[in-house]
């Protein structure tokens, strides 16, 4: 049975007790929170993301909020600051303080800097937005990375390209689900390179694993399109899009995507998307971004590998 989460925001509820806490917080303050980070591994974490909205679907954006965590029935950690982070390709908040905005005005999440999750297991997370109130959610921290992690050898993926004989457009990009001709692809340049060949040629690679046509959350932005715009800036790097659901939302995921984001690297493994991975010329994953990509940080890593 597939157990993929196809929307951008995830809530992991460990027990009915945790769900109850979250519900009470939402009713008391009008805010509700959802953990936005994927593949949280116990130990030092580069960032922890959370999305906050009200019951009418407005998004909390701009400024900063305070976040603290605790193991189930444990003690709260010292609060840390989390900064508003815009979803690539969606409106960004210009407010210096946290406020509720309509999705057409601004969309984003809040991201901490480096934090430490002491142990694997289920954790509660509280967001404090000052006068706007608080909200709670929960997440699971794993013993080890579920998707391909930083420092790992890149899978030698034989992903299909526009030059693959008989390839269906939808197998490259779900936006072309009903198309019969490769010319229907909106960004063919993201489908010209096979990852295995780039590795053989010792070329740095930037890889986005996403399913553009099946992003169902209001927080999802046109990540693949924004990712594709970087190609001209970094001609020494190969850019690749791996489609997750080549035959439709209710069909198996692609073997190529599974090698990067699924537990065990097979279509039957559990995982989430979207992801962006960066691989250096030696074939080592140097950075990865789950869910909401920090474009400034991505550009910095691409520049580092280009120099």
PDB file of C-alpha atoms in Angstrom:
ATOM      1  CA  UNK A   1       0.000   0.000   0.000  1.00  0.00           C
ATOM      2  CA  UNK A   2       1.361   3.414  -0.893  1.00  0.00           C
ATOM      3  CA  UNK A   3       1.606   5.845   1.992  1.00  0.00           C
ATOM      4  CA  UNK A   4       2.667   9.052   0.280  1.00  0.00           C
ATOM      5  CA  UNK A   5       1.564  12.476   1.475  1.00  0.00           C
ATOM      6  CA  UNK A   6       0.903  14.524  -1.684  1.00  0.00           C
ATOM      7  CA  UNK A   7       0.176  17.934  -0.121  1.00  0.00           C
ATOM      8  CA  UNK A   8       2.816  20.360   1.021  1.00  0.00           C
ATOM      9  CA  UNK A   9       1.810  20.543   4.676  1.00  0.00           C
ATOM     10  CA  UNK A  10       1.954  17.430   6.868  1.00  0.00           C
ATOM     11  CA  UNK A  11       0.561  16.746  10.282  1.00  0.00           C
ATOM     12  CA  UNK A  12       1.864  13.696  12.135  1.00  0.00           C
ATOM     13  CA  UNK A  13      -0.454  12.860  15.029  1.00  0.00           C
ATOM     14  CA  UNK A  14       0.997  10.354  17.447  1.00  0.00           C
ATOM     15  CA  UNK A  15      -1.999   9.797  19.687  1.00  0.00           C
ATOM     16  CA  UNK A  16      -5.565  10.942  20.161  1.00  0.00           C
ATOM     17  CA  UNK A  17      -4.223  13.012  23.036  1.00  0.00           C
ATOM     18  CA  UNK A  18      -2.012  15.014  20.684  1.00  0.00           C
ATOM     19  CA  UNK A  19      -4.894  15.559  18.295  1.00  0.00           C
ATOM     20  CA  UNK A  20      -6.990  16.784  21.182  1.00  0.00           C
ATOM     21  CA  UNK A  21      -4.320  19.291  22.245  1.00  0.00           C
ATOM     22  CA  UNK A  22      -4.086  20.635  18.700  1.00  0.00           C
ATOM     23  CA  UNK A  23      -7.866  20.954  18.392  1.00  0.00           C
ATOM     24  CA  UNK A  24      -8.129  22.843  21.673  1.00  0.00           C
ATOM     25  CA  UNK A  25      -5.378  25.254  20.644  1.00  0.00           C
ATOM     26  CA  UNK A  26      -7.082  25.962  17.330  1.00  0.00           C
ATOM     27  CA  UNK A  27     -10.448  26.625  18.979  1.00  0.00           C
ATOM     28  CA  UNK A  28      -8.920  28.814  21.668  1.00  0.00           C
ATOM     29  CA  UNK A  29      -6.898  31.077  19.411  1.00  0.00           C
ATOM     30  CA  UNK A  30      -8.279  30.652  15.908  1.00  0.00           C
ATOM     31  CA  UNK A  31      -4.910  29.383  14.691  1.00  0.00           C
ATOM     32  CA  UNK A  32      -3.967  25.901  13.528  1.00  0.00           C
ATOM     33  CA  UNK A  33      -0.483  24.584  12.801  1.00  0.00           C
ATOM     34  CA  UNK A  34       0.927  21.846  10.602  1.00  0.00           C
ATOM     35  CA  UNK A  35       4.495  20.606  10.570  1.00  0.00           C
ATOM     36  CA  UNK A  36       5.931  21.380   7.133  1.00  0.00           C
ATOM     37  CA  UNK A  37       9.267  19.551   7.405  1.00  0.00           C
ATOM     38  CA  UNK A  38       9.782  16.101   5.923  1.00  0.00           C
ATOM     39  CA  UNK A  39      12.144  13.393   7.081  1.00  0.00           C
ATOM     40  CA  UNK A  40      13.048  14.877  10.465  1.00  0.00           C
ATOM     41  CA  UNK A  41      15.993  12.940  11.911  1.00  0.00           C
ATOM     42  CA  UNK A  42      16.853  12.946  15.604  1.00  0.00           C
ATOM     43  CA  UNK A  43      19.942  15.031  16.347  1.00  0.00           C
ATOM     44  CA  UNK A  44      20.993  18.352  14.815  1.00  0.00           C
ATOM     45  CA  UNK A  45      18.418  19.576  12.269  1.00  0.00           C
ATOM     46  CA  UNK A  46      19.207  22.330   9.767  1.00  0.00           C
ATOM     47  CA  UNK A  47      15.710  23.768  10.023  1.00  0.00           C
ATOM     48  CA  UNK A  48      12.276  22.907  11.352  1.00  0.00           C
ATOM     49  CA  UNK A  49       9.321  24.280   9.402  1.00  0.00           C
ATOM     50  CA  UNK A  50       5.717  24.819  10.374  1.00  0.00           C
ATOM     51  CA  UNK A  51       2.765  26.333   8.550  1.00  0.00           C
ATOM     52  CA  UNK A  52       0.158  28.313  10.455  1.00  0.00           C
ATOM     53  CA  UNK A  53      -3.295  29.343   9.284  1.00  0.00           C
ATOM     54  CA  UNK A  54      -6.703  30.186  10.642  1.00  0.00           C
ATOM     55  CA  UNK A  55      -9.890  28.184  10.220  1.00  0.00           C
ATOM     56  CA  UNK A  56     -10.848  30.313   7.221  1.00  0.00           C
ATOM     57  CA  UNK A  57      -7.729  29.339   5.291  1.00  0.00           C
ATOM     58  CA  UNK A  58      -5.719  32.527   5.731  1.00  0.00           C
ATOM     59  CA  UNK A  59      -1.997  31.987   6.097  1.00  0.00           C
ATOM     60  CA  UNK A  60       0.140  33.412   8.881  1.00  0.00           C
ATOM     61  CA  UNK A  61       3.086  35.122   7.169  1.00  0.00           C
ATOM     62  CA  UNK A  62       5.683  37.807   7.763  1.00  0.00           C
ATOM     63  CA  UNK A  63       7.916  38.602  10.690  1.00  0.00           C
ATOM     64  CA  UNK A  64       8.778  35.895  13.193  1.00  0.00           C
ATOM     65  CA  UNK A  65       7.116  33.538  15.649  1.00  0.00           C
ATOM     66  CA  UNK A  66       8.403  31.525  18.591  1.00  0.00           C
ATOM     67  CA  UNK A  67       8.536  27.732  18.414  1.00  0.00           C
ATOM     68  CA  UNK A  68       9.132  25.199  21.149  1.00  0.00           C
ATOM     69  CA  UNK A  69       8.954  21.405  21.202  1.00  0.00           C
ATOM     70  CA  UNK A  70       8.635  18.608  23.704  1.00  0.00           C
ATOM     71  CA  UNK A  71       8.423  14.836  23.700  1.00  0.00           C
ATOM     72  CA  UNK A  72       4.968  13.470  24.451  1.00  0.00           C
ATOM     73  CA  UNK A  73       4.220  14.299  28.123  1.00  0.00           C
ATOM     74  CA  UNK A  74       7.728  15.755  28.466  1.00  0.00           C
ATOM     75  CA  UNK A  75       9.183  19.171  29.219  1.00  0.00           C
ATOM     76  CA  UNK A  76       9.072  22.042  26.751  1.00  0.00           C
ATOM     77  CA  UNK A  77      12.327  23.158  25.142  1.00  0.00           C
ATOM     78  CA  UNK A  78      13.525  26.748  25.261  1.00  0.00           C
ATOM     79  CA  UNK A  79      11.621  28.702  22.563  1.00  0.00           C
ATOM     80  CA  UNK A  80      13.485  29.498  19.353  1.00  0.00           C
ATOM     81  CA  UNK A  81      12.711  32.089  16.716  1.00  0.00           C
ATOM     82  CA  UNK A  82      11.286  31.013  13.375  1.00  0.00           C
ATOM     83  CA  UNK A  83      11.302  33.362  10.395  1.00  0.00           C
ATOM     84  CA  UNK A  84       8.707  33.692   7.655  1.00  0.00           C
ATOM     85  CA  UNK A  85       9.750  31.759   4.538  1.00  0.00           C
ATOM     86  CA  UNK A  86       7.962  32.284   1.226  1.00  0.00           C
ATOM     87  CA  UNK A  87       6.949  29.404  -1.013  1.00  0.00           C
ATOM     88  CA  UNK A  88       8.836  29.688  -4.340  1.00  0.00           C
ATOM     89  CA  UNK A  89       6.643  31.151  -7.033  1.00  0.00           C
ATOM     90  CA  UNK A  90       3.944  32.329  -4.646  1.00  0.00           C
ATOM     91  CA  UNK A  91       3.370  35.829  -3.211  1.00  0.00           C
ATOM     92  CA  UNK A  92       5.790  36.691  -0.393  1.00  0.00           C
ATOM     93  CA  UNK A  93       4.895  38.712   2.676  1.00  0.00           C
ATOM     94  CA  UNK A  94       6.491  42.121   3.081  1.00  0.00           C
ATOM     95  CA  UNK A  95       5.277  42.517   6.655  1.00  0.00           C
ATOM     96  CA  UNK A  96       7.854  42.804   9.434  1.00  0.00           C
ATOM     97  CA  UNK A  97       5.403  41.271  11.897  1.00  0.00           C
ATOM     98  CA  UNK A  98       3.380  38.070  11.718  1.00  0.00           C
ATOM     99  CA  UNK A  99      -0.121  38.585  10.354  1.00  0.00           C
ATOM    100  CA  UNK A 100      -2.873  36.599   8.695  1.00  0.00           C
ATOM    101  CA  UNK A 101      -3.038  37.032   4.933  1.00  0.00           C
ATOM    102  CA  UNK A 102      -5.222  35.663   2.171  1.00  0.00           C
ATOM    103  CA  UNK A 103      -3.442  33.080  -0.059  1.00  0.00           C
ATOM    104  CA  UNK A 104      -3.635  35.530  -2.969  1.00  0.00           C
ATOM    105  CA  UNK A 105      -1.692  38.086  -0.921  1.00  0.00           C
ATOM    106  CA  UNK A 106       1.062  35.975   0.659  1.00  0.00           C
ATOM    107  CA  UNK A 107       1.821  32.296   1.250  1.00  0.00           C
ATOM    108  CA  UNK A 108       4.557  30.777   3.357  1.00  0.00           C
ATOM    109  CA  UNK A 109       5.735  28.843   6.372  1.00  0.00           C
ATOM    110  CA  UNK A 110       7.982  29.587   9.336  1.00  0.00           C
ATOM    111  CA  UNK A 111      11.457  28.079   9.534  1.00  0.00           C
ATOM    112  CA  UNK A 112      13.874  27.910  12.431  1.00  0.00           C
ATOM    113  CA  UNK A 113      17.643  27.909  12.169  1.00  0.00           C
ATOM    114  CA  UNK A 114      19.545  24.860  13.385  1.00  0.00           C
ATOM    115  CA  UNK A 115      17.807  23.036  16.215  1.00  0.00           C
ATOM    116  CA  UNK A 116      18.412  19.732  17.975  1.00  0.00           C
ATOM    117  CA  UNK A 117      15.827  16.974  18.303  1.00  0.00           C
ATOM    118  CA  UNK A 118      17.332  14.913  21.167  1.00  0.00           C
ATOM    119  CA  UNK A 119      15.655  11.568  20.479  1.00  0.00           C
ATOM    120  CA  UNK A 120      13.626   9.733  17.878  1.00  0.00           C
ATOM    121  CA  UNK A 121       9.910   9.442  18.477  1.00  0.00           C
ATOM    122  CA  UNK A 122       6.835  11.652  18.520  1.00  0.00           C
ATOM    123  CA  UNK A 123       7.092  15.290  19.512  1.00  0.00           C
ATOM    124  CA  UNK A 124       4.648  18.116  20.116  1.00  0.00           C
ATOM    125  CA  UNK A 125       5.319  21.531  18.600  1.00  0.00           C
ATOM    126  CA  UNK A 126       3.858  24.836  19.758  1.00  0.00           C
ATOM    127  CA  UNK A 127       3.832  28.049  17.729  1.00  0.00           C
ATOM    128  CA  UNK A 128       3.483  31.330  19.614  1.00  0.00           C
ATOM    129  CA  UNK A 129       2.416  34.218  17.390  1.00  0.00           C
ATOM    130  CA  UNK A 130       2.085  36.745  20.189  1.00  0.00           C
ATOM    131  CA  UNK A 131      -1.211  38.616  20.222  1.00  0.00           C
ATOM    132  CA  UNK A 132      -2.517  36.451  17.390  1.00  0.00           C
ATOM    133  CA  UNK A 133      -2.384  33.401  19.646  1.00  0.00           C
ATOM    134  CA  UNK A 134      -0.781  29.974  19.769  1.00  0.00           C
ATOM    135  CA  UNK A 135      -1.276  26.692  17.947  1.00  0.00           C
ATOM    136  CA  UNK A 136       0.003  23.154  18.352  1.00  0.00           C
ATOM    137  CA  UNK A 137       0.806  20.243  16.100  1.00  0.00           C
ATOM    138  CA  UNK A 138       3.026  17.150  16.227  1.00  0.00           C
ATOM    139  CA  UNK A 139       5.751  15.407  14.249  1.00  0.00           C
ATOM    140  CA  UNK A 140       7.809  12.230  14.269  1.00  0.00           C
ATOM    141  CA  UNK A 141      11.605  12.257  14.437  1.00  0.00           C
ATOM    142  CA  UNK A 142      13.318   9.245  12.848  1.00  0.00           C
ATOM    143  CA  UNK A 143      16.480   7.387  13.789  1.00  0.00           C
ATOM    144  CA  UNK A 144      17.866   7.792  10.255  1.00  0.00           C
ATOM    145  CA  UNK A 145      17.022   9.652   7.061  1.00  0.00           C
ATOM    146  CA  UNK A 146      14.174   8.143   5.042  1.00  0.00           C
ATOM    147  CA  UNK A 147      15.046   9.967   1.802  1.00  0.00           C
ATOM    148  CA  UNK A 148      18.545  10.336   0.329  1.00  0.00           C
ATOM    149  CA  UNK A 149      20.552  12.361   2.829  1.00  0.00           C
ATOM    150  CA  UNK A 150      23.381  14.877   2.651  1.00  0.00           C
ATOM    151  CA  UNK A 151      26.704  13.078   2.348  1.00  0.00           C
ATOM    152  CA  UNK A 152      25.175  10.037   0.644  1.00  0.00           C
ATOM    153  CA  UNK A 153      26.186   8.784  -2.782  1.00  0.00           C
ATOM    154  CA  UNK A 154      23.685   9.889  -5.411  1.00  0.00           C
ATOM    155  CA  UNK A 155      21.582   7.039  -6.857  1.00  0.00           C
ATOM    156  CA  UNK A 156      22.624   6.212 -10.414  1.00  0.00           C
ATOM    157  CA  UNK A 157      19.135   6.924 -11.718  1.00  0.00           C
ATOM    158  CA  UNK A 158      18.296   5.934 -15.295  1.00  0.00           C
ATOM    159  CA  UNK A 159      15.500   8.484 -15.509  1.00  0.00           C
ATOM    160  CA  UNK A 160      13.623   8.775 -18.802  1.00  0.00           C
ATOM    161  CA  UNK A 161      14.314  11.823 -20.952  1.00  0.00           C
ATOM    162  CA  UNK A 162      12.770  13.454 -24.016  1.00  0.00           C
ATOM    163  CA  UNK A 163      15.073  11.203 -26.060  1.00  0.00           C
ATOM    164  CA  UNK A 164      13.759   7.972 -24.547  1.00  0.00           C
ATOM    165  CA  UNK A 165      12.035   6.048 -27.374  1.00  0.00           C
ATOM    166  CA  UNK A 166       8.244   5.943 -26.995  1.00  0.00           C
ATOM    167  CA  UNK A 167       8.224   7.984 -23.788  1.00  0.00           C
ATOM    168  CA  UNK A 168       4.860   9.453 -22.799  1.00  0.00           C
ATOM    169  CA  UNK A 169       4.961  13.169 -21.920  1.00  0.00           C
ATOM    170  CA  UNK A 170       3.220  12.458 -18.604  1.00  0.00           C
ATOM    171  CA  UNK A 171       6.082  10.160 -17.602  1.00  0.00           C
ATOM    172  CA  UNK A 172       8.294  13.239 -17.589  1.00  0.00           C
ATOM    173  CA  UNK A 173       5.852  15.827 -16.218  1.00  0.00           C
ATOM    174  CA  UNK A 174       2.375  15.223 -14.816  1.00  0.00           C
ATOM    175  CA  UNK A 175       1.176  18.539 -16.270  1.00  0.00           C
ATOM    176  CA  UNK A 176       1.283  16.757 -19.632  1.00  0.00           C
ATOM    177  CA  UNK A 177      -0.985  13.932 -18.489  1.00  0.00           C
ATOM    178  CA  UNK A 178      -3.312  14.155 -21.499  1.00  0.00           C
ATOM    179  CA  UNK A 179      -0.628  15.107 -24.030  1.00  0.00           C
ATOM    180  CA  UNK A 180       0.591  12.789 -26.759  1.00  0.00           C
ATOM    181  CA  UNK A 181       3.570  14.800 -27.984  1.00  0.00           C
ATOM    182  CA  UNK A 182       6.774  15.793 -26.178  1.00  0.00           C
ATOM    183  CA  UNK A 183       6.343  19.352 -27.464  1.00  0.00           C
ATOM    184  CA  UNK A 184       3.598  19.745 -24.834  1.00  0.00           C
ATOM    185  CA  UNK A 185       6.200  19.801 -22.028  1.00  0.00           C
ATOM    186  CA  UNK A 186       6.516  23.271 -20.552  1.00  0.00           C
ATOM    187  CA  UNK A 187      10.228  22.891 -19.756  1.00  0.00           C
ATOM    188  CA  UNK A 188      11.928  20.313 -21.933  1.00  0.00           C
ATOM    189  CA  UNK A 189      15.367  21.363 -20.695  1.00  0.00           C
ATOM    190  CA  UNK A 190      14.647  19.712 -17.357  1.00  0.00           C
ATOM    191  CA  UNK A 191      14.163  16.404 -19.149  1.00  0.00           C
ATOM    192  CA  UNK A 192      17.214  16.218 -21.392  1.00  0.00           C
ATOM    193  CA  UNK A 193      19.705  14.753 -18.949  1.00  0.00           C
ATOM    194  CA  UNK A 194      19.932  11.303 -17.413  1.00  0.00           C
ATOM    195  CA  UNK A 195      21.313  11.403 -13.879  1.00  0.00           C
ATOM    196  CA  UNK A 196      23.451   8.288 -14.365  1.00  0.00           C
ATOM    197  CA  UNK A 197      25.177   9.907 -17.348  1.00  0.00           C
ATOM    198  CA  UNK A 198      25.801  13.135 -15.433  1.00  0.00           C
ATOM    199  CA  UNK A 199      27.434  11.096 -12.688  1.00  0.00           C
ATOM    200  CA  UNK A 200      29.589   9.286 -15.230  1.00  0.00           C
ATOM    201  CA  UNK A 201      30.595  12.641 -16.719  1.00  0.00           C
ATOM    202  CA  UNK A 202      31.341  14.015 -13.234  1.00  0.00           C
ATOM    203  CA  UNK A 203      28.906  16.887 -13.708  1.00  0.00           C
ATOM    204  CA  UNK A 204      27.244  18.612 -10.721  1.00  0.00           C
ATOM    205  CA  UNK A 205      23.486  18.020 -10.721  1.00  0.00           C
ATOM    206  CA  UNK A 206      20.454  19.822  -9.299  1.00  0.00           C
ATOM    207  CA  UNK A 207      17.393  17.595  -9.032  1.00  0.00           C
ATOM    208  CA  UNK A 208      13.801  18.511  -8.225  1.00  0.00           C
ATOM    209  CA  UNK A 209      11.474  15.643  -7.300  1.00  0.00           C
ATOM    210  CA  UNK A 210       7.922  16.915  -7.604  1.00  0.00           C
ATOM    211  CA  UNK A 211       4.554  16.281  -9.200  1.00  0.00           C
ATOM    212  CA  UNK A 212       3.271  19.634 -10.560  1.00  0.00           C
ATOM    213  CA  UNK A 213      -0.200  18.490 -11.559  1.00  0.00           C
ATOM    214  CA  UNK A 214      -1.080  16.858  -8.236  1.00  0.00           C
ATOM    215  CA  UNK A 215      -0.098  19.476  -5.712  1.00  0.00           C
ATOM    216  CA  UNK A 216      -3.343  19.947  -3.794  1.00  0.00           C
ATOM    217  CA  UNK A 217      -2.421  22.376  -1.006  1.00  0.00           C
ATOM    218  CA  UNK A 218      -2.930  26.146  -1.206  1.00  0.00           C
ATOM    219  CA  UNK A 219       0.685  26.420   0.009  1.00  0.00           C
ATOM    220  CA  UNK A 220       2.171  24.668  -3.004  1.00  0.00           C
ATOM    221  CA  UNK A 221       3.994  26.922  -5.420  1.00  0.00           C
ATOM    222  CA  UNK A 222       5.175  26.286  -8.983  1.00  0.00           C
ATOM    223  CA  UNK A 223       8.454  24.864  -7.692  1.00  0.00           C
ATOM    224  CA  UNK A 224       9.426  23.079 -10.903  1.00  0.00           C
ATOM    225  CA  UNK A 225       9.017  26.270 -12.931  1.00  0.00           C
ATOM    226  CA  UNK A 226      11.060  28.328 -10.457  1.00  0.00           C
ATOM    227  CA  UNK A 227      13.696  25.610 -10.376  1.00  0.00           C
ATOM    228  CA  UNK A 228      13.918  25.571 -14.172  1.00  0.00           C
ATOM    229  CA  UNK A 229      14.654  29.296 -14.288  1.00  0.00           C
ATOM    230  CA  UNK A 230      18.013  28.654 -12.608  1.00  0.00           C
ATOM    231  CA  UNK A 231      19.416  26.696 -15.549  1.00  0.00           C
ATOM    232  CA  UNK A 232      20.621  29.727 -17.470  1.00  0.00           C
ATOM    233  CA  UNK A 233      22.340  31.101 -14.369  1.00  0.00           C
ATOM    234  CA  UNK A 234      24.393  27.934 -13.822  1.00  0.00           C
ATOM    235  CA  UNK A 235      25.272  26.367 -17.194  1.00  0.00           C
ATOM    236  CA  UNK A 236      27.943  24.144 -15.623  1.00  0.00           C
ATOM    237  CA  UNK A 237      25.303  22.256 -13.652  1.00  0.00           C
ATOM    238  CA  UNK A 238      22.826  19.704 -15.021  1.00  0.00           C
ATOM    239  CA  UNK A 239      19.203  20.312 -13.998  1.00  0.00           C
ATOM    240  CA  UNK A 240      16.739  17.427 -13.790  1.00  0.00           C
ATOM    241  CA  UNK A 241      13.057  17.111 -12.884  1.00  0.00           C
ATOM    242  CA  UNK A 242      11.870  13.697 -11.685  1.00  0.00           C
ATOM    243  CA  UNK A 243       8.097  13.266 -11.930  1.00  0.00           C
ATOM    244  CA  UNK A 244       6.553  11.401  -8.981  1.00  0.00           C
ATOM    245  CA  UNK A 245       3.209  10.273 -10.422  1.00  0.00           C
ATOM    246  CA  UNK A 246       3.776   9.635 -14.150  1.00  0.00           C
ATOM    247  CA  UNK A 247       0.492   7.802 -14.743  1.00  0.00           C
ATOM    248  CA  UNK A 248      -1.813   9.732 -12.448  1.00  0.00           C
ATOM    249  CA  UNK A 249      -2.340  10.468  -8.789  1.00  0.00           C
ATOM    250  CA  UNK A 250      -3.876   7.077  -8.013  1.00  0.00           C
ATOM    251  CA  UNK A 251      -1.151   5.078  -9.776  1.00  0.00           C
ATOM    252  CA  UNK A 252       2.280   3.900  -8.547  1.00  0.00           C
ATOM    253  CA  UNK A 253       5.057   6.441  -8.213  1.00  0.00           C
ATOM    254  CA  UNK A 254       7.952   6.431 -10.649  1.00  0.00           C
ATOM    255  CA  UNK A 255      10.960   4.209 -10.037  1.00  0.00           C
ATOM    256  CA  UNK A 256      13.237   7.208 -10.631  1.00  0.00           C
ATOM    257  CA  UNK A 257      11.583   9.360  -7.956  1.00  0.00           C
ATOM    258  CA  UNK A 258      11.427   6.463  -5.514  1.00  0.00           C
ATOM    259  CA  UNK A 259      15.215   6.066  -5.618  1.00  0.00           C
ATOM    260  CA  UNK A 260      15.499   9.538  -4.077  1.00  0.00           C
ATOM    261  CA  UNK A 261      12.544  10.016  -1.750  1.00  0.00           C
ATOM    262  CA  UNK A 262      11.177   6.602  -0.743  1.00  0.00           C
ATOM    263  CA  UNK A 263      12.278   4.407   2.144  1.00  0.00           C
ATOM    264  CA  UNK A 264      14.304   1.592   0.607  1.00  0.00           C
ATOM    265  CA  UNK A 265      14.370   3.359  -2.740  1.00  0.00           C
ATOM    266  CA  UNK A 266      11.378   1.458  -4.145  1.00  0.00           C
ATOM    267  CA  UNK A 267       7.882   2.639  -5.190  1.00  0.00           C
ATOM    268  CA  UNK A 268       6.423   0.724  -2.232  1.00  0.00           C
ATOM    269  CA  UNK A 269       8.433   2.753   0.281  1.00  0.00           C
ATOM    270  CA  UNK A 270       6.990   5.588   2.339  1.00  0.00           C
ATOM    271  CA  UNK A 271       7.986   9.142   1.515  1.00  0.00           C
ATOM    272  CA  UNK A 272       6.904  12.698   0.740  1.00  0.00           C
ATOM    273  CA  UNK A 273       7.480  15.344  -1.922  1.00  0.00           C
ATOM    274  CA  UNK A 274       8.556  17.856  -3.195  1.00  0.00           C
ATOM    275  CA  UNK A 275      12.341  17.728  -2.695  1.00  0.00           C
ATOM    276  CA  UNK A 276      15.378  19.434  -4.211  1.00  0.00           C
ATOM    277  CA  UNK A 277      18.774  17.722  -4.100  1.00  0.00           C
ATOM    278  CA  UNK A 278      22.189  19.048  -5.155  1.00  0.00           C
ATOM    279  CA  UNK A 279      24.983  16.662  -6.134  1.00  0.00           C
ATOM    280  CA  UNK A 280      28.629  17.600  -6.650  1.00  0.00           C
ATOM    281  CA  UNK A 281      31.008  16.334  -9.351  1.00  0.00           C
ATOM    282  CA  UNK A 282      32.106  13.424  -7.153  1.00  0.00           C
ATOM    283  CA  UNK A 283      28.525  12.129  -6.996  1.00  0.00           C
ATOM    284  CA  UNK A 284      27.916  13.126  -3.370  1.00  0.00           C
ATOM    285  CA  UNK A 285      24.710  14.812  -2.208  1.00  0.00           C
ATOM    286  CA  UNK A 286      25.858  18.155  -0.767  1.00  0.00           C
ATOM    287  CA  UNK A 287      22.498  19.721   0.090  1.00  0.00           C
ATOM    288  CA  UNK A 288      18.821  18.858   0.132  1.00  0.00           C
ATOM    289  CA  UNK A 289      15.689  20.893   0.749  1.00  0.00           C
ATOM    290  CA  UNK A 290      12.349  19.392   1.675  1.00  0.00           C
ATOM    291  CA  UNK A 291       9.006  20.920   0.851  1.00  0.00           C
ATOM    292  CA  UNK A 292       9.682  24.681   0.839  1.00  0.00           C
ATOM    293  CA  UNK A 293      12.964  25.416  -0.903  1.00  0.00           C
ATOM    294  CA  UNK A 294      15.023  28.375   0.271  1.00  0.00           C
ATOM    295  CA  UNK A 295      15.933  29.786  -3.134  1.00  0.00           C
ATOM    296  CA  UNK A 296      18.690  32.019  -1.742  1.00  0.00           C
ATOM    297  CA  UNK A 297      20.373  29.029  -0.119  1.00  0.00           C
ATOM    298  CA  UNK A 298      19.902  26.947  -3.274  1.00  0.00           C
ATOM    299  CA  UNK A 299      21.534  29.644  -5.399  1.00  0.00           C
ATOM    300  CA  UNK A 300      24.449  29.866  -2.958  1.00  0.00           C
ATOM    301  CA  UNK A 301      25.079  26.132  -3.226  1.00  0.00           C
ATOM    302  CA  UNK A 302      24.804  26.142  -7.010  1.00  0.00           C
ATOM    303  CA  UNK A 303      27.258  29.047  -7.206  1.00  0.00           C
ATOM    304  CA  UNK A 304      29.673  27.191  -4.929  1.00  0.00           C
ATOM    305  CA  UNK A 305      29.650  24.173  -7.225  1.00  0.00           C
ATOM    306  CA  UNK A 306      29.935  26.345 -10.330  1.00  0.00           C
ATOM    307  CA  UNK A 307      33.027  28.259  -9.180  1.00  0.00           C
TER     308      UNK A 307
END
